Short mmCIF file of C-alpha atoms in Angstrom, two decimals:
data_model
loop_
_atom_site.label_atom_id
_atom_site.label_comp_id
_atom_site.label_asym_id
_atom_site.label_seq_id
_atom_site.Cartn_x
_atom_site.Cartn_y
_atom_site.Cartn_z
CA MET A 1 -8.18 -1.33 -27.92
CA ASN A 2 -5.36 1.24 -28.13
CA TYR A 3 -7.72 3.83 -26.67
CA PHE A 4 -8.37 1.72 -23.58
CA VAL A 5 -4.68 0.82 -23.16
CA ARG A 6 -3.72 4.51 -23.31
CA LYS A 7 -6.38 5.39 -20.77
CA LEU A 8 -5.23 2.69 -18.36
CA GLY A 9 -1.62 3.80 -18.77
CA PHE A 10 -2.56 7.42 -18.11
CA TYR A 11 -4.39 6.55 -14.91
CA LEU A 12 -1.54 4.35 -13.68
CA ILE A 13 0.80 7.34 -14.08
CA ALA A 14 -1.77 9.55 -12.33
CA LEU A 15 -1.95 7.03 -9.47
CA TRP A 16 1.84 7.04 -9.09
CA ALA A 17 1.87 10.87 -9.06
CA ALA A 18 -0.90 10.91 -6.46
CA LEU A 19 0.97 8.44 -4.26
CA THR A 20 4.12 10.55 -4.51
CA LEU A 21 2.28 13.75 -3.57
CA ASN A 22 0.55 11.87 -0.79
CA PHE A 23 3.99 11.00 0.60
CA LEU A 24 5.51 14.47 0.24
CA ILE A 25 2.76 16.89 1.26
CA PRO A 26 2.29 15.74 4.90
CA ARG A 27 6.06 15.89 5.39
CA LEU A 28 6.08 19.54 4.31
CA LEU A 29 3.69 20.46 7.12
CA PRO A 30 5.13 21.93 10.32
CA GLY A 31 5.35 19.71 13.36
CA ASN A 32 6.22 16.08 13.92
CA PRO A 33 3.76 13.30 14.91
CA VAL A 34 6.46 11.61 16.98
CA ASP A 35 6.85 14.76 19.09
CA ILE A 36 3.08 14.84 19.61
CA LEU A 37 3.03 11.26 20.89
CA LEU A 38 6.06 11.83 23.12
CA ALA A 39 4.41 14.95 24.58
CA LYS A 40 1.30 12.91 25.40
CA LEU A 41 3.52 10.27 26.97
CA GLN A 42 5.24 12.86 29.16
CA GLN A 43 1.87 14.30 30.25
CA ARG A 44 0.96 10.84 31.53
CA GLY A 45 4.17 10.63 33.55
CA GLY A 46 6.17 8.54 31.07
CA ILE A 47 9.94 8.85 30.59
CA VAL A 48 11.16 9.82 27.12
CA THR A 49 14.53 8.42 26.02
CA PRO A 50 16.25 8.21 22.63
CA ASP A 51 15.20 4.58 22.45
CA THR A 52 11.60 5.63 23.06
CA ARG A 53 11.76 8.11 20.18
CA LYS A 54 13.30 5.47 17.93
CA ALA A 55 10.55 3.00 18.81
CA TYR A 56 7.80 5.53 18.09
CA GLU A 57 9.36 6.48 14.75
CA LEU A 58 9.44 2.84 13.68
CA LEU A 59 5.88 2.37 14.91
CA LEU A 60 4.67 5.27 12.77
CA GLY A 61 6.18 3.91 9.58
CA GLY A 62 9.89 4.60 9.48
CA ASP A 63 12.91 6.41 10.79
CA SER A 64 12.90 10.14 9.99
CA SER A 65 16.71 10.09 10.03
CA GLU A 66 16.71 7.85 6.94
CA PRO A 67 17.14 9.44 3.49
CA LEU A 68 13.92 10.64 1.93
CA LEU A 69 14.18 8.15 -0.94
CA VAL A 70 14.46 5.27 1.51
CA GLN A 71 11.39 6.51 3.36
CA TYR A 72 9.58 6.82 0.03
CA TRP A 73 10.47 3.28 -0.99
CA ASN A 74 9.35 1.88 2.37
CA TYR A 75 6.15 3.90 2.07
CA LEU A 76 5.33 2.36 -1.34
CA ILE A 77 6.04 -1.16 -0.07
CA ASN A 78 3.79 -0.65 2.94
CA ILE A 79 1.03 0.75 0.73
CA PHE A 80 0.95 -2.34 -1.48
CA ARG A 81 1.02 -4.55 1.62
CA GLY A 82 -2.04 -2.75 2.95
CA ASP A 83 -0.09 -1.38 5.91
CA LEU A 84 -1.04 2.30 6.33
CA GLY A 85 0.67 2.74 9.67
CA VAL A 86 -0.64 3.68 13.11
CA SER A 87 -2.79 6.73 13.76
CA VAL A 88 -1.49 9.37 16.17
CA SER A 89 -4.97 10.82 16.73
CA TYR A 90 -6.41 7.43 17.69
CA PHE A 91 -3.22 5.79 18.96
CA PRO A 92 -2.58 2.87 19.00
CA THR A 93 -5.33 2.01 16.46
CA PRO A 94 -4.02 1.21 12.94
CA VAL A 95 -5.05 3.65 10.23
CA ILE A 96 -6.88 0.99 8.24
CA GLU A 97 -9.14 0.27 11.23
CA VAL A 98 -9.92 3.98 11.70
CA ILE A 99 -10.88 4.24 8.04
CA ASN A 100 -12.92 1.02 8.08
CA THR A 101 -15.02 2.25 11.01
CA SER A 102 -15.79 5.67 9.47
CA LEU A 103 -15.93 4.93 5.73
CA PRO A 104 -19.34 3.14 5.73
CA TRP A 105 -20.94 6.13 7.51
CA THR A 106 -19.68 8.57 4.89
CA ILE A 107 -20.57 6.31 1.96
CA MET A 108 -24.13 5.93 3.24
CA LEU A 109 -24.62 9.60 4.11
CA VAL A 110 -22.92 11.34 1.19
CA GLY A 111 -23.63 8.53 -1.30
CA VAL A 112 -27.37 8.49 -0.71
CA SER A 113 -27.48 12.30 -0.57
CA THR A 114 -25.59 12.58 -3.87
CA VAL A 115 -27.94 10.13 -5.59
CA LEU A 116 -31.03 11.95 -4.29
CA ALA A 117 -29.67 15.39 -5.24
CA THR A 118 -28.77 14.15 -8.72
CA VAL A 119 -32.13 12.48 -9.40
CA ILE A 120 -34.17 15.41 -8.09
CA GLY A 121 -32.01 18.04 -9.81
CA VAL A 122 -31.90 16.26 -13.18
CA ALA A 123 -35.65 15.57 -13.14
CA LEU A 124 -36.53 19.17 -12.26
CA GLY A 125 -33.97 20.47 -14.75
CA ALA A 126 -35.51 18.40 -17.55
CA ILE A 127 -38.98 19.76 -16.75
CA VAL A 128 -37.77 23.37 -16.42
CA GLY A 129 -35.68 23.15 -19.59
CA TRP A 130 -38.58 21.64 -21.53
CA LYS A 131 -40.61 24.81 -20.95
CA PRO A 132 -38.10 27.68 -20.66
CA GLY A 133 -39.44 31.10 -19.79
CA THR A 134 -42.36 29.82 -17.72
CA TRP A 135 -42.93 30.20 -13.98
CA LEU A 136 -40.86 27.05 -13.50
CA ASP A 137 -37.77 29.09 -14.32
CA SER A 138 -38.28 30.91 -11.03
CA LEU A 139 -36.90 27.79 -9.36
CA ILE A 140 -33.47 28.49 -10.83
CA PRO A 141 -32.53 31.59 -8.74
CA ALA A 142 -33.83 29.97 -5.56
CA THR A 143 -31.85 26.76 -6.01
CA THR A 144 -28.76 28.67 -7.15
CA LEU A 145 -28.98 30.80 -4.00
CA LEU A 146 -29.18 27.69 -1.85
CA ALA A 147 -26.16 26.24 -3.65
CA ALA A 148 -24.21 29.40 -2.79
CA VAL A 149 -25.06 29.20 0.92
CA PRO A 150 -22.14 27.85 2.99
CA TYR A 151 -22.69 24.29 4.20
CA PHE A 152 -22.15 25.13 7.85
CA TRP A 153 -24.66 28.01 7.80
CA LEU A 154 -27.32 25.88 6.14
CA ALA A 155 -26.60 23.05 8.57
CA LEU A 156 -26.95 25.39 11.56
CA LEU A 157 -30.28 26.66 10.22
CA LEU A 158 -31.61 23.12 9.87
CA VAL A 159 -30.40 22.26 13.37
CA TYR A 160 -32.11 25.35 14.79
CA PHE A 161 -35.50 24.72 13.13
CA PHE A 162 -35.77 20.92 13.05
CA ALA A 163 -33.70 19.92 16.08
CA SER A 164 -33.78 22.78 18.60
CA THR A 165 -37.19 24.34 17.84
CA LEU A 166 -39.37 21.52 16.48
CA LYS A 167 -37.33 18.72 18.09
CA LEU A 168 -38.09 16.38 15.21
CA PHE A 169 -34.54 15.11 14.70
CA PRO A 170 -31.36 14.79 16.80
CA SER A 171 -28.81 17.55 16.36
CA GLN A 172 -25.59 15.54 16.74
CA GLY A 173 -24.20 12.05 16.38
CA GLY A 174 -24.68 9.15 14.00
CA TYR A 175 -26.96 6.93 16.10
CA ASP A 176 -28.35 6.51 19.58
CA VAL A 177 -25.38 5.61 21.78
CA ILE A 178 -27.44 3.23 23.92
CA LEU A 179 -27.78 0.91 20.90
CA ASP A 180 -25.16 -1.57 19.74
CA PRO A 181 -24.13 -1.05 16.09
CA GLY A 182 -25.48 -3.84 13.89
CA PHE A 183 -28.13 -4.75 11.35
CA SER A 184 -31.04 -4.62 13.76
CA TRP A 185 -34.07 -2.53 12.83
CA GLU A 186 -33.65 -0.35 15.94
CA PHE A 187 -30.11 0.61 14.97
CA ILE A 188 -30.97 1.22 11.30
CA ALA A 189 -33.95 3.39 12.25
CA SER A 190 -31.76 5.34 14.65
CA ALA A 191 -29.06 5.84 12.00
CA ILE A 192 -31.67 7.12 9.52
CA GLN A 193 -33.09 9.51 12.07
CA TYR A 194 -29.67 10.88 13.02
CA GLY A 195 -28.54 11.09 9.39
CA PHE A 196 -31.62 12.89 8.05
CA LEU A 197 -30.49 16.46 8.75
CA PRO A 198 -26.91 15.98 7.44
CA ALA A 199 -28.33 14.34 4.31
CA LEU A 200 -30.90 17.12 3.86
CA THR A 201 -28.11 19.70 4.12
CA ILE A 202 -26.14 18.05 1.32
CA VAL A 203 -29.22 17.58 -0.90
CA ILE A 204 -30.38 21.19 -0.56
CA ALA A 205 -26.89 22.54 -1.21
CA SER A 206 -26.28 20.26 -4.22
CA VAL A 207 -29.59 20.05 -6.07
CA GLY A 208 -29.27 23.54 -7.57
CA GLY A 209 -26.16 22.69 -9.57
CA TRP A 210 -27.73 19.59 -11.10
CA LEU A 211 -30.95 21.48 -11.91
CA LEU A 212 -29.15 24.37 -13.60
CA GLY A 213 -26.85 22.09 -15.61
CA MET A 214 -29.69 19.87 -16.86
CA ARG A 215 -31.88 22.86 -17.66
CA ASN A 216 -29.19 24.48 -19.82
CA MET A 217 -28.52 21.21 -21.66
CA MET A 218 -32.25 20.75 -22.30
CA VAL A 219 -32.56 24.25 -23.77
CA SER A 220 -29.58 23.53 -26.04
CA THR A 221 -30.92 20.11 -27.04
CA LEU A 222 -34.35 21.44 -28.03
CA SER A 223 -32.79 23.26 -30.99
CA GLU A 224 -31.27 20.07 -32.44
CA ASP A 225 -32.53 18.70 -35.75
CA TYR A 226 -33.67 15.37 -34.34
CA ILE A 227 -36.01 17.17 -31.94
CA LEU A 228 -37.57 19.11 -34.83
CA THR A 229 -37.88 15.88 -36.80
CA ALA A 230 -39.62 14.15 -33.91
CA GLN A 231 -42.05 17.05 -33.61
CA ALA A 232 -42.70 16.99 -37.35
CA LYS A 233 -43.58 13.29 -37.10
CA GLY A 234 -46.32 14.16 -34.65
CA LEU A 235 -44.85 12.38 -31.64
CA SER A 236 -46.34 13.27 -28.28
CA PRO A 237 -44.50 15.91 -26.20
CA GLY A 238 -44.00 13.41 -23.37
CA ARG A 239 -42.31 10.91 -25.66
CA ILE A 240 -40.08 13.58 -27.19
CA LEU A 241 -39.13 14.74 -23.69
CA ARG A 242 -38.27 11.27 -22.37
CA HIS A 243 -36.80 9.49 -25.40
CA TYR A 244 -35.16 12.30 -27.35
CA ALA A 245 -34.50 15.51 -25.40
CA ALA A 246 -33.83 14.30 -21.85
CA ARG A 247 -32.04 11.14 -23.00
CA ASN A 248 -29.39 13.18 -24.84
CA ALA A 249 -29.27 16.15 -22.47
CA VAL A 250 -28.58 13.90 -19.48
CA LEU A 251 -25.23 12.58 -20.80
CA PRO A 252 -23.09 15.38 -19.25
CA SER A 253 -24.98 14.90 -15.97
CA VAL A 254 -24.17 11.17 -16.06
CA ALA A 255 -20.48 12.02 -16.37
CA GLY A 256 -20.75 14.55 -13.56
CA PHE A 257 -22.60 12.05 -11.39
CA ALA A 258 -19.91 9.39 -11.86
CA ILE A 259 -17.19 11.88 -10.96
CA SER A 260 -19.14 13.18 -7.94
CA LEU A 261 -19.42 9.60 -6.68
CA GLY A 262 -15.63 9.55 -6.56
CA PHE A 263 -15.73 12.41 -4.06
CA VAL A 264 -18.19 10.55 -1.85
CA VAL A 265 -15.27 8.98 -0.01
CA SER A 266 -13.97 12.40 1.03
CA GLY A 267 -17.31 13.10 2.63
CA SER A 268 -18.46 16.56 3.62
CA ILE A 269 -16.05 17.74 6.28
CA VAL A 270 -17.98 20.81 7.41
CA THR A 271 -21.35 19.05 7.49
CA GLU A 272 -20.01 16.10 9.45
CA GLN A 273 -18.30 18.45 11.87
CA VAL A 274 -21.46 20.48 12.55
CA PHE A 275 -23.48 17.33 13.23
CA SER A 276 -20.60 15.45 14.94
CA TYR A 277 -21.20 12.70 12.40
CA PRO A 278 -18.78 9.73 12.64
CA GLY A 279 -17.59 9.85 9.04
CA ILE A 280 -14.40 10.38 7.04
CA GLY A 281 -14.69 14.18 7.21
CA SER A 282 -14.30 14.33 10.97
CA LYS A 283 -11.37 11.90 10.82
CA LEU A 284 -9.63 14.01 8.19
CA LEU A 285 -10.04 17.17 10.25
CA SER A 286 -8.68 15.37 13.32
CA ALA A 287 -5.69 14.11 11.32
CA VAL A 288 -4.80 17.61 10.08
CA THR A 289 -5.21 19.11 13.56
CA ASN A 290 -2.88 16.53 15.14
CA ASN A 291 -0.35 16.36 12.28
CA ASP A 292 -1.29 12.72 11.92
CA TYR A 293 0.77 11.85 8.81
CA ALA A 294 -0.30 8.22 8.63
CA LEU A 295 -4.02 8.93 8.88
CA MET A 296 -3.81 11.84 6.44
CA GLN A 297 -1.97 9.67 3.93
CA GLY A 298 -4.46 6.84 4.35
CA LEU A 299 -7.48 9.10 3.88
CA PHE A 300 -5.95 10.91 0.91
CA LEU A 301 -5.11 7.54 -0.63
CA PHE A 302 -8.72 6.34 -0.40
CA ILE A 303 -10.02 9.66 -1.74
CA THR A 304 -7.54 9.62 -4.64
CA LEU A 305 -8.37 6.03 -5.56
CA ALA A 306 -12.10 6.78 -5.52
CA VAL A 307 -11.72 9.83 -7.78
CA LEU A 308 -9.36 8.07 -10.20
CA VAL A 309 -11.59 5.00 -10.46
CA ALA A 310 -14.67 7.17 -11.06
CA ASN A 311 -12.90 9.14 -13.81
CA LEU A 312 -11.57 5.95 -15.39
CA ILE A 313 -15.06 4.43 -15.47
CA VAL A 314 -16.42 7.58 -17.14
CA ASP A 315 -13.66 7.59 -19.77
CA LEU A 316 -14.10 3.90 -20.57
CA PHE A 317 -17.89 4.26 -20.61
CA TYR A 318 -17.75 7.16 -23.05
CA GLY A 319 -15.31 5.24 -25.18
CA LEU A 320 -17.88 2.45 -25.48
CA ILE A 321 -20.97 4.57 -26.21
CA ASP A 322 -19.34 7.26 -28.37
CA PRO A 323 -16.90 6.02 -31.05
CA ARG A 324 -15.88 9.63 -31.76
CA THR A 325 -14.16 9.68 -28.37
CA ARG A 326 -11.88 6.83 -29.38
CA VAL A 327 -11.05 8.47 -32.69
CA ASN A 328 -10.22 11.83 -31.17
CA ALA A 329 -8.26 10.42 -28.25
#
């Protein structure tokens, strides 16, 4: 019990530190979101007065003339109320609405891609590691090379071959704009078609890391005493692979998978930008470009919570399945 209490306490402190950094970092960036909004207002023929500036500052979450500690306190109160402010980039839409409209796209795209890359990479890694030194090992350099290729370059290649040349898939967007978003089969089929190339980009770029990690763990596991004992008992190679070698070698990959799921919320900024995909990545890039403090803070908050929750689940899970973890903690 003390182990779990200590872990929960540690992650609460980590959450407070993340919230504090989330408050400070955007304010260290050059520029002011209020000035950006006022400039847009002037371009439309509006008149800017001190009262106008004051109203915009309050609308965006506080008065910049207040002491930093007061702003920090108001920021924490608003966070726990669920009030993330108003986005400058998508003014006057609240930040929470911007995130709610883009988060499901990223979770579906990056989440499904991460699961597929993990399953394919772990399965191939188990097979390659089971027979090291064979022709199957030739897969390792190829997948490692693909993992080293920049996302945007790989995405552009896929767009050129599958969208521009073969015209099998759309090159940009998340769905056919003539359709109304919903749970109809036409919309779902359109979303799958538009999301295929972005998902394929992420799978190809990620599968090599899972394959290499699982392969190395399999090679290490094959020298363990329980593997030799199972072979001495005359068990079939398939049973030894599934129930002894792969079952133990996959544990680090399970931890890595849980942590990678935490980064699903952050999406793949470059991939989404190349395909003009309506996910979190494009919103984050827009927020940074426009010095949108409120949207940046909201996105970073969701990303931080996802990563912390994923790490907490892994720590608690390992504490349950491995008593040595609780003793050493």
